[in-house]
Amino acid sequence: MSEWVKYYLPTFEEDLEKCQHIPQEKLNKFISDLIKNPKVLKNAHDLQGPLKPLWTAHFNPGGTTYCVLYFICDGVAEQCFLRRGIEKFLPDSENIRSLIAHTCSKDKKKIYFFRFGTHKIYNIL
Amino acid sequence: MIKTMRFTKTHKRANEDTAQDVLLLLYLIDRAGNNIFGNNTLDAKIKLMKLAFLAEKEMIEKKYKGFNFFFNIYKRGPSSKELLQLLDDLCSQNLVELDKSNATINISPRGRATIKDFVESTSDKNKEAFQIVDSIVDKFGKLSTEEIIKLVYALEMTPMYGSGKINIGQAVKKDERKRLLMKLDKKEAKKDVFVSSNWIETINILMNPAFHV
C-alpha cells in the first residue's frame, strides 16, 4: 500500500496567506480528494510542453475558482521533477532545495503543491 | 480627424481560440527561423502580421478554423491589434524574443519547447494547419516587409461577411477601414485546429502573469 505525503512549497504557503477567507475545511477536503486521486480529480490537467511534469486542479470553495499547481512523484525516477529541472520554475531554488530533496520511491508517493492562485483564463480581448 | 471603427460583425474569444492563436503563432515564428526582421521593430511586427494574415486568409478560405485574429485594413494594410497584443504578451512571458537592436522576432527556448511538444503530440490531427503555415513561410518568409506589403496590396478578396471583392491596395489608398478577417464560426468550419483541454490549461498557465514561476 502506497503512502501519500504532501508538501506545501513556499509559493503555496504565501498564496494561502493571501487567501485566508477560504474555509479551512473545504481546502482540507479538496486536498484529501486530490491526494486520493491526483490524476483523475475533476478538472485535473497534466500540463504540456515546458510545464510537463506539473499538474493543475481547480478548487472552488464557493464563488472564486483557484488553481492549484502540483507535482506528483510516483516513484519513477526518470519522470521525476528532479530529472526534469523543475527547480527552474521556482522562485528561490536554494531555499526550497531541502524541501524537494527526496528519493523516488514507489512505496512513498509524494505530492508537492507549488502555487495556489486565482484561476483566471488568459484572454486578449 | 480620427476615423471611428465600427463593425457590425464581432466575435467573442473563447479559451480554445486563444490557445489556437498562441500555438499557431509560435509555430509560425519558429518555422520562419531568423527571417522575421525589419528596418525597425515595427517593421518586423508588420512582417509577422502579414504572414499571419496570409495564413489565416488561406485557412478561412478552406473553412479551417485555426488563427482567430481580427484583421482590419489600416494605414499599412491588413493589421491586427489582437495579434500585436498577443505578441507583447508572448514576449513578456518569455516565449518569444524581440531583439530591439537587430529588429528581429525569434522564438525563445521556452517557446520552442512548447511548440515542439505540441507539434509532436498533434501532428496527425493538425497536419493541414501546419502545412498551410509552412507553405506561407516558404513562399513569403524570405521577402522583405515592403515586398510582402506590395504582394498583399495586389490581392483582391471578399471581406468575411462582406459582399463583393475589394482590392486591398485600393482600400488602403481610399482609407476604407474594412474588416477583412475574424474568427471563423465553429458552425461554418469544416475542421479546426485540435487543442486538448490539457493544452488549453497549459497555455493559460504559460501566458498568465500570475503564474509566472
PDB file of N, CA, C and O in Angstrom, chain A residues 22-71:
ATOM      1  N   ILE A  22     -10.606  31.589   2.704  1.00  0.00           N
ATOM      2  CA  ILE A  22     -11.014  30.246   2.244  1.00  0.00           C
ATOM      3  C   ILE A  22     -11.286  29.369   3.464  1.00  0.00           C
ATOM      4  O   ILE A  22     -10.434  29.247   4.347  1.00  0.00           O
ATOM      5  N   PRO A  23     -12.473  28.762   3.521  1.00  0.00           N
ATOM      6  CA  PRO A  23     -12.752  27.893   4.675  1.00  0.00           C
ATOM      7  C   PRO A  23     -11.768  26.720   4.728  1.00  0.00           C
ATOM      8  O   PRO A  23     -11.612  26.009   3.730  1.00  0.00           O
ATOM      9  N   GLN A  24     -11.119  26.570   5.858  1.00  0.00           N
ATOM     10  CA  GLN A  24     -10.077  25.556   6.001  1.00  0.00           C
ATOM     11  C   GLN A  24     -10.602  24.148   5.720  1.00  0.00           C
ATOM     12  O   GLN A  24      -9.924  23.347   5.070  1.00  0.00           O
ATOM     13  N   GLU A  25     -11.849  23.889   6.168  1.00  0.00           N
ATOM     14  CA  GLU A  25     -12.347  22.516   5.980  1.00  0.00           C
ATOM     15  C   GLU A  25     -12.547  22.184   4.498  1.00  0.00           C
ATOM     16  O   GLU A  25     -12.332  21.054   4.059  1.00  0.00           O
ATOM     17  N   LYS A  26     -12.935  23.229   3.712  1.00  0.00           N
ATOM     18  CA  LYS A  26     -13.113  22.992   2.272  1.00  0.00           C
ATOM     19  C   LYS A  26     -11.768  22.733   1.600  1.00  0.00           C
ATOM     20  O   LYS A  26     -11.659  21.884   0.715  1.00  0.00           O
ATOM     21  N   LEU A  27     -10.756  23.472   2.033  1.00  0.00           N
ATOM     22  CA  LEU A  27      -9.425  23.264   1.466  1.00  0.00           C
ATOM     23  C   LEU A  27      -8.912  21.871   1.838  1.00  0.00           C
ATOM     24  O   LEU A  27      -8.366  21.151   0.994  1.00  0.00           O
ATOM     25  N   ASN A  28      -9.111  21.499   3.105  1.00  0.00           N
ATOM     26  CA  ASN A  28      -8.654  20.171   3.538  1.00  0.00           C
ATOM     27  C   ASN A  28      -9.333  19.057   2.741  1.00  0.00           C
ATOM     28  O   ASN A  28      -8.705  18.085   2.344  1.00  0.00           O
ATOM     29  N   LYS A  29     -10.647  19.244   2.512  1.00  0.00           N
ATOM     30  CA  LYS A  29     -11.398  18.229   1.757  1.00  0.00           C
ATOM     31  C   LYS A  29     -10.855  18.129   0.325  1.00  0.00           C
ATOM     32  O   LYS A  29     -10.633  17.034  -0.202  1.00  0.00           O
ATOM     33  N   PHE A  30     -10.629  19.304  -0.291  1.00  0.00           N
ATOM     34  CA  PHE A  30     -10.102  19.322  -1.663  1.00  0.00           C
ATOM     35  C   PHE A  30      -8.747  18.613  -1.713  1.00  0.00           C
ATOM     36  O   PHE A  30      -8.488  17.761  -2.576  1.00  0.00           O
ATOM     37  N   ILE A  31      -7.878  18.930  -0.763  1.00  0.00           N
ATOM     38  CA  ILE A  31      -6.533  18.345  -0.774  1.00  0.00           C
ATOM     39  C   ILE A  31      -6.589  16.838  -0.508  1.00  0.00           C
ATOM     40  O   ILE A  31      -5.870  16.063  -1.141  1.00  0.00           O
ATOM     41  N   SER A  32      -7.482  16.436   0.365  1.00  0.00           N
ATOM     42  CA  SER A  32      -7.548  14.985   0.620  1.00  0.00           C
ATOM     43  C   SER A  32      -8.097  14.256  -0.613  1.00  0.00           C
ATOM     44  O   SER A  32      -7.632  13.177  -0.958  1.00  0.00           O
ATOM     45  N   ASP A  33      -9.063  14.870  -1.318  1.00  0.00           N
ATOM     46  CA  ASP A  33      -9.556  14.261  -2.575  1.00  0.00           C
ATOM     47  C   ASP A  33      -8.443  14.189  -3.607  1.00  0.00           C
ATOM     48  O   ASP A  33      -8.308  13.205  -4.327  1.00  0.00           O
ATOM     49  N   LEU A  34      -7.665  15.274  -3.660  1.00  0.00           N
ATOM     50  CA  LEU A  34      -6.579  15.341  -4.646  1.00  0.00           C
ATOM     51  C   LEU A  34      -5.534  14.267  -4.357  1.00  0.00           C
ATOM     52  O   LEU A  34      -5.050  13.586  -5.264  1.00  0.00           O
ATOM     53  N   ILE A  35      -5.233  14.094  -3.085  1.00  0.00           N
ATOM     54  CA  ILE A  35      -4.223  13.089  -2.721  1.00  0.00           C
ATOM     55  C   ILE A  35      -4.724  11.673  -3.046  1.00  0.00           C
ATOM     56  O   ILE A  35      -3.968  10.841  -3.519  1.00  0.00           O
ATOM     57  N   LYS A  36      -6.024  11.465  -2.840  1.00  0.00           N
ATOM     58  CA  LYS A  36      -6.584  10.139  -3.117  1.00  0.00           C
ATOM     59  C   LYS A  36      -6.483   9.811  -4.600  1.00  0.00           C
ATOM     60  O   LYS A  36      -6.208   8.701  -4.997  1.00  0.00           O
ATOM     61  N   ASN A  37      -6.758  10.804  -5.430  1.00  0.00           N
ATOM     62  CA  ASN A  37      -6.849  10.556  -6.865  1.00  0.00           C
ATOM     63  C   ASN A  37      -6.285  11.723  -7.666  1.00  0.00           C
ATOM     64  O   ASN A  37      -7.018  12.406  -8.377  1.00  0.00           O
ATOM     65  N   PRO A  38      -4.998  11.949  -7.591  1.00  0.00           N
ATOM     66  CA  PRO A  38      -4.439  13.185  -8.162  1.00  0.00           C
ATOM     67  C   PRO A  38      -4.573  13.298  -9.677  1.00  0.00           C
ATOM     68  O   PRO A  38      -4.526  14.382 -10.220  1.00  0.00           O
ATOM     69  N   LYS A  39      -4.729  12.176 -10.356  1.00  0.00           N
ATOM     70  CA  LYS A  39      -4.765  12.240 -11.815  1.00  0.00           C
ATOM     71  C   LYS A  39      -6.170  12.166 -12.393  1.00  0.00           C
ATOM     72  O   LYS A  39      -6.356  12.375 -13.589  1.00  0.00           O
ATOM     73  N   VAL A  40      -7.135  11.839 -11.584  1.00  0.00           N
ATOM     74  CA  VAL A  40      -8.492  11.745 -12.129  1.00  0.00           C
ATOM     75  C   VAL A  40      -9.465  12.684 -11.417  1.00  0.00           C
ATOM     76  O   VAL A  40     -10.670  12.618 -11.648  1.00  0.00           O
ATOM     77  N   LEU A  41      -8.946  13.531 -10.604  1.00  0.00           N
ATOM     78  CA  LEU A  41      -9.787  14.534  -9.947  1.00  0.00           C
ATOM     79  C   LEU A  41     -10.473  15.385 -11.011  1.00  0.00           C
ATOM     80  O   LEU A  41      -9.889  15.634 -12.065  1.00  0.00           O
ATOM     81  N   LYS A  42     -11.689  15.838 -10.726  1.00  0.00           N
ATOM     82  CA  LYS A  42     -12.392  16.664 -11.697  1.00  0.00           C
ATOM     83  C   LYS A  42     -11.541  17.905 -12.012  1.00  0.00           C
ATOM     84  O   LYS A  42     -11.046  18.564 -11.110  1.00  0.00           O
ATOM     85  N   ASN A  43     -11.396  18.182 -13.277  1.00  0.00           N
ATOM     86  CA  ASN A  43     -10.610  19.328 -13.739  1.00  0.00           C
ATOM     87  C   ASN A  43      -9.107  19.198 -13.522  1.00  0.00           C
ATOM     88  O   ASN A  43      -8.397  20.186 -13.513  1.00  0.00           O
ATOM     89  N   ALA A  44      -8.627  17.975 -13.298  1.00  0.00           N
ATOM     90  CA  ALA A  44      -7.168  17.792 -13.205  1.00  0.00           C
ATOM     91  C   ALA A  44      -6.600  17.765 -14.622  1.00  0.00           C
ATOM     92  O   ALA A  44      -7.168  17.149 -15.514  1.00  0.00           O
ATOM     93  N   HIS A  45      -5.515  18.493 -14.821  1.00  0.00           N
ATOM     94  CA  HIS A  45      -4.878  18.545 -16.144  1.00  0.00           C
ATOM     95  C   HIS A  45      -3.395  18.255 -16.013  1.00  0.00           C
ATOM     96  O   HIS A  45      -2.732  18.848 -15.163  1.00  0.00           O
ATOM     97  N   ASP A  46      -2.898  17.375 -16.861  1.00  0.00           N
ATOM     98  CA  ASP A  46      -1.433  17.235 -16.904  1.00  0.00           C
ATOM     99  C   ASP A  46      -0.926  18.244 -17.927  1.00  0.00           C
ATOM    100  O   ASP A  46      -1.307  18.230 -19.085  1.00  0.00           O
ATOM    101  N   LEU A  47      -0.072  19.120 -17.451  1.00  0.00           N
ATOM    102  CA  LEU A  47       0.391  20.223 -18.295  1.00  0.00           C
ATOM    103  C   LEU A  47       1.397  19.722 -19.328  1.00  0.00           C
ATOM    104  O   LEU A  47       2.025  18.687 -19.153  1.00  0.00           O
ATOM    105  N   GLN A  48       1.517  20.484 -20.394  1.00  0.00           N
ATOM    106  CA  GLN A  48       2.313  20.050 -21.540  1.00  0.00           C
ATOM    107  C   GLN A  48       3.523  20.964 -21.752  1.00  0.00           C
ATOM    108  O   GLN A  48       3.685  21.973 -21.072  1.00  0.00           O
ATOM    109  N   GLY A  49       4.324  20.631 -22.749  1.00  0.00           N
ATOM    110  CA  GLY A  49       5.464  21.473 -23.118  1.00  0.00           C
ATOM    111  C   GLY A  49       6.420  21.664 -21.959  1.00  0.00           C
ATOM    112  O   GLY A  49       6.737  20.709 -21.241  1.00  0.00           O
ATOM    113  N   PRO A  50       6.876  22.909 -21.734  1.00  0.00           N
ATOM    114  CA  PRO A  50       7.866  23.134 -20.677  1.00  0.00           C
ATOM    115  C   PRO A  50       7.303  22.925 -19.271  1.00  0.00           C
ATOM    116  O   PRO A  50       8.058  22.867 -18.305  1.00  0.00           O
ATOM    117  N   LEU A  51       5.994  22.824 -19.157  1.00  0.00           N
ATOM    118  CA  LEU A  51       5.382  22.616 -17.830  1.00  0.00           C
ATOM    119  C   LEU A  51       5.034  21.150 -17.595  1.00  0.00           C
ATOM    120  O   LEU A  51       4.330  20.815 -16.638  1.00  0.00           O
ATOM    121  N   LYS A  52       5.527  20.292 -18.466  1.00  0.00           N
ATOM    122  CA  LYS A  52       5.084  18.901 -18.499  1.00  0.00           C
ATOM    123  C   LYS A  52       5.058  18.124 -17.173  1.00  0.00           C
ATOM    124  O   LYS A  52       4.115  17.373 -16.951  1.00  0.00           O
ATOM    125  N   PRO A  53       6.011  18.285 -16.280  1.00  0.00           N
ATOM    126  CA  PRO A  53       5.891  17.458 -15.061  1.00  0.00           C
ATOM    127  C   PRO A  53       4.792  17.928 -14.110  1.00  0.00           C
ATOM    128  O   PRO A  53       4.486  17.246 -13.143  1.00  0.00           O
ATOM    129  N   LEU A  54       4.229  19.093 -14.376  1.00  0.00           N
ATOM    130  CA  LEU A  54       3.257  19.653 -13.426  1.00  0.00           C
ATOM    131  C   LEU A  54       1.815  19.324 -13.811  1.00  0.00           C
ATOM    132  O   LEU A  54       1.506  19.094 -14.966  1.00  0.00           O
ATOM    133  N   TRP A  55       0.965  19.342 -12.785  1.00  0.00           N
ATOM    134  CA  TRP A  55      -0.476  19.171 -12.973  1.00  0.00           C
ATOM    135  C   TRP A  55      -1.187  20.391 -12.393  1.00  0.00           C
ATOM    136  O   TRP A  55      -0.647  21.090 -11.538  1.00  0.00           O
ATOM    137  N   THR A  56      -2.423  20.600 -12.850  1.00  0.00           N
ATOM    138  CA  THR A  56      -3.257  21.612 -12.196  1.00  0.00           C
ATOM    139  C   THR A  56      -4.597  20.983 -11.825  1.00  0.00           C
ATOM    140  O   THR A  56      -5.039  20.025 -12.458  1.00  0.00           O
ATOM    141  N   ALA A  57      -5.202  21.533 -10.798  1.00  0.00           N
ATOM    142  CA  ALA A  57      -6.585  21.172 -10.473  1.00  0.00           C
ATOM    143  C   ALA A  57      -7.281  22.449 -10.018  1.00  0.00           C
ATOM    144  O   ALA A  57      -6.630  23.362  -9.512  1.00  0.00           O
ATOM    145  N   HIS A  58      -8.568  22.522 -10.246  1.00  0.00           N
ATOM    146  CA  HIS A  58      -9.305  23.726  -9.883  1.00  0.00           C
ATOM    147  C   HIS A  58     -10.059  23.501  -8.574  1.00  0.00           C
ATOM    148  O   HIS A  58     -10.711  22.487  -8.393  1.00  0.00           O
ATOM    149  N   PHE A  59      -9.945  24.475  -7.725  1.00  0.00           N
ATOM    150  CA  PHE A  59     -10.581  24.381  -6.415  1.00  0.00           C
ATOM    151  C   PHE A  59     -11.552  25.541  -6.265  1.00  0.00           C
ATOM    152  O   PHE A  59     -11.154  26.703  -6.415  1.00  0.00           O
ATOM    153  N   ASN A  60     -12.807  25.226  -6.037  1.00  0.00           N
ATOM    154  CA  ASN A  60     -13.804  26.284  -5.890  1.00  0.00           C
ATOM    155  C   ASN A  60     -14.518  26.148  -4.550  1.00  0.00           C
ATOM    156  O   ASN A  60     -15.437  25.342  -4.408  1.00  0.00           O
ATOM    157  N   PRO A  61     -14.076  26.946  -3.576  1.00  0.00           N
ATOM    158  CA  PRO A  61     -14.730  26.856  -2.269  1.00  0.00           C
ATOM    159  C   PRO A  61     -16.042  27.632  -2.227  1.00  0.00           C
ATOM    160  O   PRO A  61     -16.695  27.720  -1.189  1.00  0.00           O
ATOM    161  N   GLY A  62     -16.447  28.194  -3.360  1.00  0.00           N
ATOM    162  CA  GLY A  62     -17.699  28.963  -3.446  1.00  0.00           C
ATOM    163  C   GLY A  62     -17.405  30.349  -3.974  1.00  0.00           C
ATOM    164  O   GLY A  62     -16.831  31.164  -3.278  1.00  0.00           O
ATOM    165  N   GLY A  63     -17.779  30.616  -5.218  1.00  0.00           N
ATOM    166  CA  GLY A  63     -17.575  31.957  -5.781  1.00  0.00           C
ATOM    167  C   GLY A  63     -16.347  32.066  -6.665  1.00  0.00           C
ATOM    168  O   GLY A  63     -16.448  32.228  -7.859  1.00  0.00           O
ATOM    169  N   THR A  64     -15.174  31.914  -6.076  1.00  0.00           N
ATOM    170  CA  THR A  64     -13.940  32.083  -6.851  1.00  0.00           C
ATOM    171  C   THR A  64     -13.276  30.736  -7.106  1.00  0.00           C
ATOM    172  O   THR A  64     -13.221  29.900  -6.199  1.00  0.00           O
ATOM    173  N   THR A  65     -12.795  30.564  -8.310  1.00  0.00           N
ATOM    174  CA  THR A  65     -12.072  29.325  -8.614  1.00  0.00           C
ATOM    175  C   THR A  65     -10.581  29.559  -8.468  1.00  0.00           C
ATOM    176  O   THR A  65     -10.048  30.537  -8.989  1.00  0.00           O
ATOM    177  N   TYR A  66      -9.926  28.689  -7.754  1.00  0.00           N
ATOM    178  CA  TYR A  66      -8.478  28.760  -7.590  1.00  0.00           C
ATOM    179  C   TYR A  66      -7.826  27.631  -8.380  1.00  0.00           C
ATOM    180  O   TYR A  66      -8.457  26.606  -8.633  1.00  0.00           O
ATOM    181  N   CYS A  67      -6.603  27.884  -8.730  1.00  0.00           N
ATOM    182  CA  CYS A  67      -5.858  26.898  -9.497  1.00  0.00           C
ATOM    183  C   CYS A  67      -4.696  26.393  -8.656  1.00  0.00           C
ATOM    184  O   CYS A  67      -3.880  27.186  -8.202  1.00  0.00           O
ATOM    185  N   VAL A  68      -4.644  25.112  -8.432  1.00  0.00           N
ATOM    186  CA  VAL A  68      -3.555  24.533  -7.646  1.00  0.00           C
ATOM    187  C   VAL A  68      -2.600  23.848  -8.618  1.00  0.00           C
ATOM    188  O   VAL A  68      -3.008  23.014  -9.420  1.00  0.00           O
ATOM    189  N   LEU A  69      -1.346  24.252  -8.545  1.00  0.00           N
ATOM    190  CA  LEU A  69      -0.327  23.672  -9.402  1.00  0.00           C
ATOM    191  C   LEU A  69       0.414  22.648  -8.557  1.00  0.00           C
ATOM    192  O   LEU A  69       0.863  22.965  -7.456  1.00  0.00           O
ATOM    193  N   TYR A  70       0.535  21.419  -9.034  1.00  0.00           N
ATOM    194  CA  TYR A  70       1.163  20.406  -8.193  1.00  0.00           C
ATOM    195  C   TYR A  70       1.997  19.426  -9.008  1.00  0.00           C
ATOM    196  O   TYR A  70       1.869  19.341 -10.227  1.00  0.00           O
ATOM    197  N   PHE A  71       2.836  18.739  -8.289  1.00  0.00           N
ATOM    198  CA  PHE A  71       3.668  17.723  -8.916  1.00  0.00           C
ATOM    199  C   PHE A  71       3.519  16.429  -8.140  1.00  0.00           C
ATOM    200  O   PHE A  71       3.488  16.429  -6.916  1.00  0.00           O
TER     201      PHE A  71
END
